């Protein structure tokens, strides 16, 4: 079922998450809840710390609904094995930093290895939006947000807007 998404600033979003040791039914259920939460947002990725779980688990589905069929991916302990020199710039957002967007430069192509929900080791090369998204999600597992790539003044502006949003939500 859908889980509440933590909003920046929140100390749990800055933590380095713990590797998953065994793929339990509870973790598989958590992954399903994360996919439901992601699709509902809507988003194309979600990391466990965004719903307050400090484990190394991310979900993503960057398939463009109009042209491709959905391709939900569940990744335990995802790692970037290699990244291209060539970079891409994408205007990123984040479900934990609603309605704020900024350009982030990242490697264009990445080789990612992970354990899937059946406990099998997977390795795949991602490019385009999939590459941007999987790097954005793995950053979350290391306590890094897309605003950490911005100049300090811009980052502070966004953080202040989120603090105001959280005050307003608390009053509602
Ligand atoms: O981690 C998250 O907060 C989910 C992001 C992932 C993402 C951000 C920037 C670029 C690619 C992926 C959300 O999906 S933000 C919503 C969104 C939707 C479509 C395209 C880009 C961002
Ligand atoms: Zn995010």
XYZ file of C-alpha atoms and ligand atoms in Angstrom:
195
model
C 0.000 0.000 0.000
C 1.028 3.634 -0.481
C 3.498 5.048 2.061
C 4.054 8.719 3.038
C 7.106 10.259 1.326
C 9.551 12.153 3.579
C 10.102 15.803 2.639
C 13.558 17.497 2.730
C 15.028 18.581 5.137
C 14.865 15.323 7.073
C 17.896 13.619 8.703
C 16.793 10.238 7.329
C 17.308 11.544 3.790
C 20.971 12.289 4.574
C 21.899 8.854 5.953
C 24.016 6.247 4.170
C 21.679 3.249 4.008
C 22.548 -0.300 5.093
C 23.076 -3.100 2.556
C 20.330 -5.713 2.447
C 21.612 -9.128 3.659
C 18.754 -11.430 2.610
C 15.720 -10.784 0.412
C 12.904 -11.471 2.892
C 9.175 -11.486 2.148
C 8.972 -8.287 4.220
C 11.485 -6.589 1.888
C 9.626 -7.878 -1.167
C 6.392 -6.398 0.300
C 8.237 -3.124 0.963
C 9.359 -3.046 -2.700
C 5.744 -3.541 -3.807
C 4.622 -0.701 -1.515
C 7.393 1.494 -2.962
C 6.235 0.764 -6.538
C 2.633 1.608 -5.582
C 3.822 4.835 -3.918
C 5.970 5.731 -6.945
C 3.205 5.156 -9.528
C 0.735 7.113 -7.408
C 3.029 10.147 -6.964
C 3.558 9.884 -9.999
C 7.271 9.351 -10.314
C 9.696 7.200 -12.264
C 11.861 6.171 -9.315
C 11.798 5.888 -5.509
C 14.434 4.979 -2.895
C 13.665 3.288 0.455
C 14.990 6.200 2.590
C 12.308 8.394 0.977
C 9.710 6.380 2.898
C 11.898 6.294 6.005
C 13.484 2.838 5.521
C 17.297 3.105 5.642
C 17.994 -0.011 3.537
C 19.724 -0.142 0.140
C 16.604 -0.719 -1.968
C 15.336 1.317 -4.948
C 12.515 0.884 -7.454
C 12.198 2.525 -10.883
C 10.110 2.473 -14.026
C 11.160 5.046 -16.598
C 9.100 3.512 -19.399
C 7.145 6.299 -21.092
C 3.599 5.072 -20.558
C 2.390 6.282 -23.968
C 5.012 4.481 -26.056
C 6.434 1.592 -23.963
C 4.905 -1.000 -21.663
C 5.707 -0.508 -17.967
C 9.006 -2.043 -16.803
C 9.065 -1.913 -12.986
C 12.566 -2.686 -11.667
C 13.339 -3.604 -8.032
C 17.016 -3.260 -7.088
C 18.575 -4.450 -3.805
C 22.139 -3.224 -3.123
C 22.466 -1.483 -6.509
C 25.997 -0.448 -7.525
C 27.385 1.506 -10.474
C 30.190 -0.683 -11.858
C 31.194 1.744 -14.630
C 30.142 5.155 -15.924
C 30.773 6.870 -19.258
C 33.045 9.906 -19.538
C 30.327 11.485 -21.652
C 27.725 13.311 -19.557
C 24.079 14.308 -19.913
C 22.287 17.293 -18.398
C 18.727 16.676 -17.186
C 16.311 18.978 -15.340
C 15.745 16.824 -12.273
C 13.031 16.852 -9.648
C 12.567 14.754 -6.517
C 9.486 13.425 -4.751
C 11.101 14.504 -1.456
C 11.603 18.066 -2.774
C 8.242 18.732 -4.449
C 7.874 21.257 -7.274
C 11.594 22.197 -7.364
C 13.585 21.494 -10.540
C 17.199 22.149 -11.511
C 19.708 20.962 -14.103
C 22.045 18.172 -12.969
C 24.943 16.775 -15.024
C 25.571 13.029 -14.746
C 27.352 10.301 -16.776
C 25.235 9.479 -19.852
C 25.654 5.668 -19.636
C 26.112 3.519 -16.502
C 26.613 -0.220 -15.905
C 24.606 -1.170 -12.812
C 24.708 -4.416 -10.807
C 22.033 -5.356 -8.255
C 20.186 -8.255 -6.592
C 16.608 -8.639 -7.829
C 13.529 -9.650 -5.813
C 14.251 -13.331 -6.603
C 17.745 -13.050 -5.129
C 19.468 -13.167 -8.537
C 22.451 -10.957 -9.362
C 21.635 -8.714 -12.352
C 23.868 -6.449 -14.428
C 22.532 -4.030 -17.052
C 23.695 -0.981 -18.985
C 21.395 2.062 -18.759
C 21.366 5.235 -20.852
C 18.962 8.168 -21.318
C 16.370 8.806 -18.620
C 16.959 5.343 -17.096
C 20.622 6.255 -16.496
C 19.696 9.594 -14.909
C 17.032 7.994 -12.729
C 19.069 5.045 -11.459
C 21.930 7.403 -10.495
C 19.432 9.744 -8.766
C 18.049 6.785 -6.778
C 21.472 5.341 -5.829
C 22.432 8.838 -4.626
C 19.452 8.648 -2.231
C 20.974 5.461 -0.702
C 24.120 7.505 0.036
C 22.211 10.407 1.597
C 22.744 12.596 -1.490
C 19.960 14.724 -3.018
C 19.989 16.379 -6.459
C 20.180 19.791 -4.743
C 23.603 18.802 -3.383
C 24.920 19.336 -6.925
C 23.673 22.953 -6.983
C 25.413 26.147 -5.856
C 24.990 26.756 -2.076
C 22.701 29.794 -2.531
C 20.302 27.908 -4.827
C 20.338 24.897 -2.463
C 19.575 27.131 0.546
C 16.685 28.788 -1.329
C 15.123 25.385 -2.068
C 15.683 24.155 1.505
C 13.968 27.276 2.903
C 10.995 26.735 0.554
C 10.689 23.133 1.798
C 10.865 24.250 5.460
C 8.012 26.687 4.749
C 6.027 23.934 2.970
C 6.491 21.596 5.947
C 5.346 24.320 8.392
C 2.229 24.906 6.280
C 1.511 21.148 6.006
C 1.922 20.799 9.790
C -0.683 23.541 10.323
C -3.174 22.043 7.847
O 13.793 9.819 -6.379
C 12.814 10.494 -6.634
O 12.475 11.464 -5.965
C 12.001 10.135 -7.838
C 12.255 11.075 -8.955
C 13.255 10.358 -9.848
C 13.885 11.175 -10.926
C 14.231 12.490 -10.755
C 14.847 13.193 -11.777
C 15.119 12.579 -12.987
C 14.776 11.268 -13.154
C 14.171 10.577 -12.131
C 10.861 11.365 -9.468
O 10.497 10.444 -10.393
S 10.628 13.017 -9.951
C 9.376 13.010 -11.076
C 9.851 12.854 -12.489
C 9.012 12.269 -13.388
C 9.403 12.134 -14.704
C 10.655 12.592 -15.137
C 11.511 13.164 -14.217
C 11.098 13.309 -12.881
Zn 14.675 11.921 -5.396
